[in-house]
Amino acid sequence: IGAERKMKKIYITTPIYYVNDKPHIGHAYTTILADVINRYYKLIGYKTFFLTGTDEHGLKVQQAALKNNQTPHMHVDTYVKKFKNIWKKLNIEYDYFIRTTDKKHIQQVQHVLQFLYDQGEIYLDEYEGLYSISEERFVTEKEAEEGNFREIKKIKEKNYFFKMSKYQKKLVNYIQNNSEFIKPESRRNEILGFLKKPLNDLCISRPKSRLEWGIEIPFDSNYVTYVWFDALLNYITAIGWNQDNKKFNSCWPADYHLMGKDIITTHAVYWPTMLLACNIKLPKTLLAHGWWLTDENKMSKSIGNIIKPLDLADEFGVDSLRYYLMRNMVLGQDASFSKKLFIKRYNADLANDYGNVINRITILINKNFNGLCPEPGQYQNKELSVIKLVKSIVEEVDKNMQNLKIHDALETIFTLIREINKYLEIRQPWQLVKDNKNPKSPAATCLYVSAEVLRISSLLLTPFIPEKAEITLNSLSQNNMGNDLTFGLLIPNTPVKHPGSLFPRIDE
Ligand code: MSP
């Protein structure tokens, strides 16, 4: 592991978001998830690269700009700011923000198009079919009948096609031989099912008469390229593909492409076949999460029942929102979003369990040990079993995180937090101090052990609730201890402060 940690960074991506509307809970969820995974890897000592950004071309954006009476350029600049602002607000620590209107990205997309054209992988053909304006692609008659699309037109025109079908067999083999490639299992089966039918070639051009706002096809100036062909390439153009080999090789292949289940096909079929045609390695894991539902409807821009993440973060704090989103969704499944459940979760876990432990320990140390970390004496069985538990919890959290069982990781951390509370109940340090407050006394030992376990739990929580976990760690003078998760590092006689009420109860 050591050597691997040095050589290759863990590379994590979010989808790049369309700038036709303001950021909503769906965008926030994927981005927070990526941030949590990224922060966790950093915590355990990996080098990482976390990419997010915006998908700025295509008809949807062109139409949104028109509606706002703006040029596409002005429109995208305004919306990019909204995305950047909200990521700052939600404490997202991305390493790079790619925009598909970046000059470098445009050049590289054109480079790929030209390369594939020269290799005979792209050809011109006349095609008549049903075109969905909302999806920006040709749809089959069956899809049209199922009625999932608005604005379907019959279109007959000349277009450029990428020989996607040629790679079908290779792709199926790859998916079958790499069980980690598409997660969860249900999505993997869905894609394998989809690939049982013959794959069509992919139409990768749009005539400028219909769409101007896109990247021009380098070998035919009458066309721009299909927005998905442009967008998917962001994952390699952002890390210097074909420009900065050192940077590219330190990141690629991507470890995690994160996305919602609605865009798994483009990522699991279009993207790998494009990479195969370019002789580039395939990403390690595509992770498709479910949808946040409200009133049993999908929360989306088109339906308009958007809960604004910023509002919740303003009302209850950024960490509380991050915590709820990570704790209440089983990765891969849908989850229903409700303010009631949000408050319930907050009160039970953060205000009660975590908040209580922080208060009890720091207040007792302040009252009885002059605000200095007490010096422990001999550990008894009770202490030894708590210390043993810490080790197994740290290992289990790691297993949960590696397996992308994010909600389980949180549940595991909270087992430890609840255990400190139980340990305090059993040892009753508030009674012990009445007998003896000397260094190495039972009271000192108990509070040392509790504070140390609080330090480790808080470190484990930093990826999820960075702000409050950091405050807690600072109140334990953790700053000078690095990110070590082994028991026994808290230094006796260093200051322990009461951080104030970090998680006030919310009325239900
Ligand atoms: N631009 C494309 C992605 C290109 S990636 C090369 C796109 N953009 S998007 O702005 O529509 O972002 C969609 C992302 O938000 C998807 O991952 C989608 O699943 C997610 N969500 C949108 N609404 C959602 C919920 N209500 N719940 C969870 N995620 C959902 O698609």
XYZ file of C-alpha atoms and ligand atoms in Angstrom:
539
model
C 0.000 0.000 0.000
C 2.804 2.414 0.911
C 4.335 2.477 -2.561
C 0.963 2.766 -4.241
C 0.067 5.687 -1.985
C 3.052 7.587 -3.280
C 2.755 6.824 -6.972
C -0.837 7.124 -7.994
C -3.339 9.601 -6.672
C -6.877 8.510 -5.897
C -8.822 10.271 -8.651
C -12.462 11.092 -7.885
C -14.910 12.875 -10.171
C -18.455 14.209 -10.040
C -20.553 14.626 -13.167
C -20.056 18.047 -14.666
C -23.304 19.884 -14.167
C -25.461 21.586 -16.767
C -25.557 25.299 -16.289
C -29.158 25.715 -17.388
C -30.396 26.055 -13.829
C -29.297 26.714 -10.279
C -27.635 23.973 -8.229
C -30.105 21.756 -6.323
C -30.012 18.900 -3.837
C -29.173 16.339 -6.547
C -26.022 18.219 -7.513
C -25.175 18.840 -3.874
C -25.523 15.181 -2.934
C -23.067 13.828 -5.523
C -20.601 16.580 -4.818
C -20.716 16.110 -1.037
C -20.342 12.355 -1.554
C -17.243 12.936 -3.664
C -15.912 15.338 -1.051
C -16.446 12.806 1.740
C -14.648 10.027 -0.155
C -11.856 12.411 -1.081
C -11.389 13.686 2.457
C -11.405 10.145 3.807
C -8.605 9.026 1.509
C -6.597 12.080 2.471
C -7.186 11.324 6.153
C -5.697 7.853 5.819
C -2.680 9.169 3.960
C -3.378 8.963 0.238
C -2.688 11.631 -2.320
C -5.894 12.444 -4.131
C -7.297 14.492 -6.993
C -10.927 15.599 -6.861
C -12.502 17.012 -10.003
C -15.819 18.741 -10.495
C -17.032 21.300 -13.003
C -19.691 22.403 -15.435
C -21.117 21.091 -18.701
C -21.713 24.269 -20.634
C -22.555 23.372 -24.219
C -25.659 21.978 -25.852
C -29.215 22.897 -26.593
C -30.440 23.111 -22.998
C -27.897 25.761 -22.143
C -28.417 27.593 -25.430
C -32.163 27.717 -24.736
C -31.695 28.812 -21.123
C -29.472 31.680 -22.266
C -32.036 32.742 -24.833
C -34.752 32.705 -22.189
C -32.634 34.978 -19.991
C -31.945 37.302 -22.927
C -28.256 36.649 -22.698
C -25.547 35.349 -24.957
C -24.564 31.779 -24.063
C -21.161 33.085 -22.931
C -22.654 35.565 -20.473
C -25.188 33.021 -19.273
C -22.654 30.293 -18.492
C -20.360 32.673 -16.652
C -23.218 33.717 -14.370
C -24.225 30.129 -13.596
C -20.704 28.867 -13.057
C -20.407 31.416 -10.257
C -23.510 29.984 -8.607
C -22.001 26.506 -8.640
C -18.650 27.666 -7.334
C -20.340 29.642 -4.559
C -22.414 26.778 -3.352
C -19.444 24.405 -3.307
C -17.579 26.888 -1.188
C -20.509 27.168 1.144
C -20.852 23.387 1.453
C -17.158 23.038 2.274
C -16.263 21.163 -0.900
C -12.495 20.800 -1.242
C -12.147 20.094 -4.984
C -8.742 20.283 -6.604
C -9.867 21.491 -10.003
C -13.027 22.913 -11.533
C -13.303 22.171 -15.228
C -15.497 24.131 -17.600
C -16.195 22.670 -21.012
C -15.817 26.158 -22.450
C -12.149 26.175 -21.342
C -9.894 26.625 -24.341
C -7.735 23.670 -23.382
C -10.735 21.378 -23.123
C -12.083 22.486 -26.500
C -8.732 21.864 -28.168
C -8.448 18.382 -26.688
C -11.996 17.429 -27.665
C -11.213 18.493 -31.222
C -8.000 16.526 -31.053
C -9.910 13.359 -30.122
C -12.460 13.954 -32.884
C -9.735 14.427 -35.475
C -7.816 11.401 -34.239
C -10.857 9.133 -34.389
C -11.794 10.509 -37.816
C -8.267 9.853 -39.138
C -8.431 6.321 -37.727
C -11.684 5.678 -39.582
C -13.640 5.442 -36.336
C -15.979 8.268 -37.332
C -17.997 8.311 -40.574
C -20.649 10.484 -42.249
C -24.087 8.990 -42.841
C -27.616 10.071 -43.615
C -29.998 9.135 -40.884
C -33.699 9.451 -40.399
C -35.076 9.041 -36.931
C -36.932 10.411 -33.954
C -35.008 13.096 -32.156
C -35.705 14.131 -28.593
C -34.999 17.800 -28.015
C -35.000 17.410 -24.231
C -32.546 14.509 -24.327
C -30.583 15.912 -27.250
C -30.330 12.548 -28.954
C -32.052 10.200 -31.336
C -34.456 7.890 -29.544
C -35.908 4.556 -30.622
C -39.593 4.222 -31.540
C -40.102 2.203 -28.395
C -38.628 4.933 -26.236
C -40.794 7.513 -27.957
C -43.898 5.381 -27.387
C -43.092 4.954 -23.729
C -43.519 8.679 -23.642
C -40.637 9.641 -21.407
C -39.598 12.471 -23.660
C -41.080 15.791 -24.477
C -40.645 17.432 -27.866
C -39.897 14.562 -30.206
C -39.332 15.436 -33.840
C -38.775 13.301 -36.897
C -35.476 14.365 -38.365
C -33.668 13.332 -41.534
C -30.173 14.626 -41.854
C -26.524 13.865 -42.500
C -24.473 13.341 -39.390
C -21.205 11.925 -38.160
C -21.254 8.631 -36.329
C -18.752 7.046 -33.981
C -18.333 3.285 -34.507
C -19.501 2.436 -31.029
C -20.990 -0.923 -32.038
C -17.536 -2.187 -32.940
C -16.586 -2.156 -29.249
C -19.650 -3.874 -27.869
C -18.022 -7.260 -27.369
C -14.905 -5.830 -25.775
C -17.003 -3.774 -23.411
C -19.181 -6.699 -22.352
C -16.056 -8.753 -21.656
C -14.578 -5.944 -19.657
C -17.683 -5.533 -17.529
C -17.871 -9.284 -16.972
C -14.227 -9.555 -15.955
C -14.211 -6.496 -13.705
C -16.800 -6.805 -10.994
C -15.775 -3.417 -9.552
C -16.355 -1.509 -12.789
C -20.042 -0.691 -12.340
C -21.522 -0.304 -8.881
C -23.903 -1.195 -7.405
C -24.519 -4.697 -8.743
C -28.076 -3.820 -9.842
C -26.761 -1.150 -12.233
C -24.108 -3.534 -13.525
C -26.827 -6.030 -14.383
C -28.909 -3.308 -15.969
C -26.013 -2.349 -18.261
C -25.218 -5.968 -19.106
C -28.905 -6.395 -19.946
C -28.835 -3.307 -22.155
C -25.765 -4.690 -23.937
C -27.545 -7.921 -24.846
C -29.208 -6.042 -27.690
C -27.022 -4.903 -30.562
C -25.501 -1.500 -29.899
C -25.983 1.275 -32.469
C -23.224 3.569 -33.572
C -23.297 6.894 -31.769
C -24.346 10.059 -33.542
C -21.726 12.548 -32.417
C -22.543 15.632 -34.497
C -25.264 18.249 -34.557
C -25.704 20.507 -37.588
C -25.113 24.148 -36.712
C -28.461 24.998 -38.293
C -30.013 23.330 -35.250
C -27.419 23.944 -32.566
C -24.653 26.480 -32.576
C -23.534 26.366 -28.977
C -21.018 23.537 -29.036
C -17.520 22.506 -30.005
C -16.993 22.681 -33.740
C -16.152 19.422 -35.500
C -12.564 20.032 -36.684
C -13.056 18.313 -40.047
C -16.450 19.833 -40.895
C -17.294 23.365 -39.820
C -21.002 22.833 -40.517
C -21.307 20.841 -37.325
C -20.693 20.993 -33.600
C -20.175 17.866 -31.537
C -22.817 16.132 -29.419
C -22.773 17.544 -25.892
C -22.128 14.147 -24.232
C -19.140 13.465 -26.475
C -17.723 16.790 -25.365
C -18.695 16.389 -21.704
C -17.389 12.885 -21.010
C -13.953 13.840 -22.235
C -13.665 16.325 -19.342
C -12.443 13.481 -17.135
C -9.227 13.243 -19.123
C -8.797 16.779 -20.470
C -8.893 18.145 -16.899
C -5.846 16.113 -15.877
C -3.679 17.000 -18.823
C -4.290 14.137 -21.225
C -2.060 14.549 -24.290
C -0.433 17.597 -22.715
C 1.029 16.797 -19.340
C 1.863 13.095 -19.174
C 3.192 13.235 -15.659
C 0.013 14.758 -14.310
C -2.183 12.474 -16.390
C -0.392 9.310 -15.269
C -0.523 10.366 -11.646
C -4.352 10.344 -11.835
C -5.573 8.070 -14.610
C -7.302 5.635 -14.547
C -9.955 7.327 -12.426
C -10.748 5.494 -9.204
C -14.297 6.763 -8.832
C -16.592 8.368 -11.368
C -19.623 9.281 -9.250
C -23.041 9.950 -10.774
C -26.783 9.531 -10.403
C -28.427 6.442 -11.840
C -30.019 8.395 -14.696
C -26.664 8.958 -16.375
C -25.102 5.533 -15.932
C -25.617 4.478 -19.581
C -23.637 7.359 -20.992
C -20.851 6.613 -18.510
C -20.904 2.818 -18.774
C -21.403 2.526 -22.543
C -20.469 5.695 -24.460
C -17.490 6.616 -22.290
C -15.660 3.261 -22.191
C -16.122 2.701 -25.921
C -14.699 6.170 -26.605
C -11.719 5.314 -24.402
C -11.247 1.926 -26.066
C -11.167 3.627 -29.479
C -8.517 6.044 -28.184
C -6.458 3.274 -26.559
C -6.874 4.742 -23.103
C -7.348 2.576 -20.004
C -10.854 2.363 -18.575
C -11.777 3.912 -15.213
C -11.812 1.593 -12.193
C -15.261 2.227 -10.752
C -18.425 3.937 -11.930
C -20.683 4.494 -8.982
C -24.342 5.260 -9.599
C -26.334 6.523 -6.652
C -30.101 6.733 -6.362
C -32.386 9.714 -6.280
C -33.545 11.896 -3.463
C -37.300 11.772 -3.639
C -39.852 14.069 -2.177
C -43.556 13.293 -2.129
C -42.650 10.234 -4.143
C -41.650 12.392 -7.069
C -38.245 12.772 -8.472
C -36.845 16.069 -7.364
C -35.652 17.655 -10.515
C -35.475 20.870 -12.358
C -38.231 19.883 -14.769
C -40.718 19.022 -12.018
C -39.793 22.076 -10.010
C -40.182 20.737 -6.458
C -36.669 21.657 -5.569
C -35.448 21.798 -1.999
C -32.651 24.273 -1.993
C -29.664 22.824 -0.187
C -28.480 26.296 0.673
C -31.673 26.968 2.594
C -31.213 23.882 4.755
C -27.560 24.624 5.287
C -28.446 28.164 6.323
C -31.127 27.004 8.695
C -29.316 24.102 10.356
C -25.655 24.406 9.407
C -23.641 22.943 6.575
C -22.411 19.951 8.577
C -25.935 18.918 9.528
C -26.935 18.841 5.870
C -23.819 16.896 4.873
C -24.435 14.468 7.711
C -28.074 13.858 6.843
C -27.406 13.328 3.146
C -24.630 10.818 3.838
C -26.395 9.022 6.686
C -29.893 8.687 5.271
C -29.144 7.373 1.803
C -28.048 3.806 1.229
C -25.721 4.227 -1.721
C -27.415 2.949 -4.827
C -30.958 3.141 -3.517
C -33.413 6.020 -3.627
C -34.158 7.846 -0.401
C -36.939 10.185 0.509
C -35.992 13.625 1.558
C -37.891 15.172 4.395
C -37.229 17.959 6.791
C -38.832 15.914 9.542
C -36.387 13.033 9.074
C -33.584 15.543 8.796
C -34.386 17.031 12.206
C -34.902 13.597 13.771
C -31.538 12.423 12.556
C -29.828 15.597 13.696
C -31.277 15.413 17.201
C -30.593 11.712 17.691
C -27.039 11.512 16.403
C -25.502 14.952 16.491
C -27.272 16.763 19.329
C -27.707 13.715 21.588
C -24.917 11.232 20.975
C -22.000 13.266 19.665
C -22.914 16.591 21.243
C -23.398 14.985 24.648
C -20.059 13.231 24.637
C -18.255 16.428 23.660
C -19.982 18.415 26.401
C -19.586 15.864 29.160
C -15.891 15.248 28.597
C -14.723 18.792 28.016
C -16.812 20.235 30.857
C -15.636 17.614 33.356
C -12.007 18.157 32.431
C -12.418 21.902 32.732
C -14.115 21.724 36.101
C -11.801 19.189 37.678
C -8.469 19.243 35.891
C -7.956 22.955 35.232
C -8.681 22.504 31.537
C -5.684 20.240 31.035
C -5.792 16.712 29.659
C -5.532 14.379 32.671
C -2.742 11.851 32.953
C -4.006 8.256 32.880
C -2.986 5.554 35.313
C -3.322 1.782 35.056
C -5.999 0.618 32.583
C -8.596 -1.810 33.954
C -10.640 -4.294 31.942
C -13.256 -1.712 31.059
C -10.637 0.625 29.593
C -8.874 -2.194 27.789
C -12.077 -3.270 26.092
C -12.819 0.315 24.965
C -9.291 0.548 23.535
C -9.749 -2.757 21.738
C -13.036 -1.543 20.308
C -11.372 1.587 18.882
C -9.032 -0.517 16.793
C -11.783 -2.715 15.393
C -13.996 0.316 14.671
C -11.216 2.062 12.724
C -10.775 -1.101 10.658
C -14.486 -1.514 10.071
C -14.926 2.103 9.007
C -12.129 1.562 6.520
C -13.819 -1.531 5.133
C -17.136 0.354 4.872
C -15.490 3.244 3.048
C -13.579 1.014 0.618
C -16.840 -0.764 -0.166
C -18.626 2.577 -0.538
C -20.991 1.748 2.318
C -20.972 5.342 3.422
C -24.023 5.192 5.675
C -22.577 2.075 7.359
C -19.312 3.885 7.959
C -21.236 6.570 9.833
C -23.217 4.022 11.777
C -19.940 2.332 12.754
C -18.424 5.607 13.951
C -21.532 6.249 16.008
C -21.247 2.839 17.640
C -17.990 4.106 19.062
C -19.482 7.423 20.144
C -22.366 5.690 21.884
C -19.839 3.385 23.512
C -18.054 6.372 25.091
C -21.376 7.501 26.518
C -21.995 4.025 27.937
C -18.484 3.877 29.349
C -19.029 7.226 31.064
C -22.310 5.980 32.521
C -20.576 2.918 33.944
C -17.475 4.657 35.309
C -19.278 7.809 36.444
C -16.250 10.126 36.410
C -18.420 12.858 38.007
C -18.505 10.618 41.108
C -14.878 9.466 40.830
C -13.567 13.047 40.940
C -15.124 13.469 44.365
C -12.691 10.878 45.757
C -9.515 11.677 43.901
C -8.525 14.128 41.159
C -4.824 13.390 41.141
C -2.914 12.405 38.022
C -3.283 8.672 37.349
C -6.382 8.453 39.557
C -9.382 6.435 38.275
C -11.103 9.736 37.390
C -8.064 10.931 35.430
C -7.770 7.579 33.655
C -11.441 7.523 32.716
C -11.424 11.047 31.330
C -8.187 10.491 29.451
C -9.587 7.390 27.757
C -12.886 9.155 26.936
C -11.152 12.219 25.534
C -8.843 10.077 23.436
C -11.724 8.074 21.994
C -13.520 11.356 21.331
C -10.428 12.532 19.431
C -10.392 9.412 17.259
C -14.163 9.519 16.612
C -13.893 13.176 15.656
C -11.032 12.459 13.270
C -13.160 9.772 11.639
C -15.978 12.311 11.343
C -13.877 15.007 9.647
C -14.722 13.837 6.102
C -18.450 14.099 6.876
C -18.757 17.122 9.164
C -15.458 18.910 8.618
C -16.369 22.131 10.377
C -17.670 20.821 13.706
C -15.255 17.885 13.863
C -12.390 20.317 13.401
C -13.658 22.550 16.215
C -13.885 19.516 18.490
C -10.379 18.420 17.568
C -9.031 21.886 18.205
C -10.666 21.947 21.609
C -8.644 18.793 22.388
C -5.412 20.393 21.082
C -5.333 17.717 18.407
C -3.641 20.044 15.875
C -0.155 18.851 16.713
C -0.889 15.137 16.482
C -1.369 14.653 12.761
C -4.147 12.419 11.556
C -3.215 9.359 13.538
C -6.053 7.003 14.378
C -4.182 4.905 16.918
C -5.120 5.069 20.577
C -2.915 6.827 23.098
C -1.658 9.927 21.324
C -3.452 12.590 23.287
C -0.765 14.314 25.343
C -1.479 14.715 29.088
C -1.409 18.293 30.363
C -2.228 19.876 26.993
C -5.237 22.227 27.091
C -8.768 20.870 26.684
C -11.397 23.528 26.110
C -15.161 23.387 26.092
C -16.062 24.293 22.493
C -19.497 25.610 23.416
C -22.738 24.038 22.254
C -21.948 22.717 18.775
C -25.236 20.941 18.128
C -28.127 22.673 19.874
C -31.296 20.565 19.859
C -33.914 21.461 17.249
C -37.583 21.395 18.255
C -39.270 18.532 16.415
N -24.181 17.323 -17.657
C -24.627 16.022 -17.357
C -23.517 15.178 -16.796
C -22.312 15.065 -17.664
S -21.022 14.180 -16.913
C -19.896 13.937 -18.092
C -25.772 16.095 -16.339
N -25.848 17.230 -15.637
S -26.979 17.590 -14.545
O -26.783 18.955 -14.157
O -28.269 17.260 -15.032
O -26.597 16.809 -13.245
C -27.192 15.739 -12.995
C -26.628 15.027 -11.778
O -27.410 15.329 -10.631
C -26.780 13.554 -12.072
O -25.783 12.773 -11.461
C -28.131 13.277 -11.456
O -28.327 11.945 -11.149
C -28.077 14.137 -10.216
N -29.419 14.420 -9.737
C -30.328 15.297 -10.233
N -31.433 15.254 -9.430
C -31.248 14.337 -8.439
C -31.944 13.985 -7.264
N -33.142 14.428 -6.975
N -31.322 13.149 -6.400
C -30.039 12.737 -6.579
N -29.360 13.060 -7.661
C -30.030 13.615 -8.753
O -26.511 15.158 -16.231
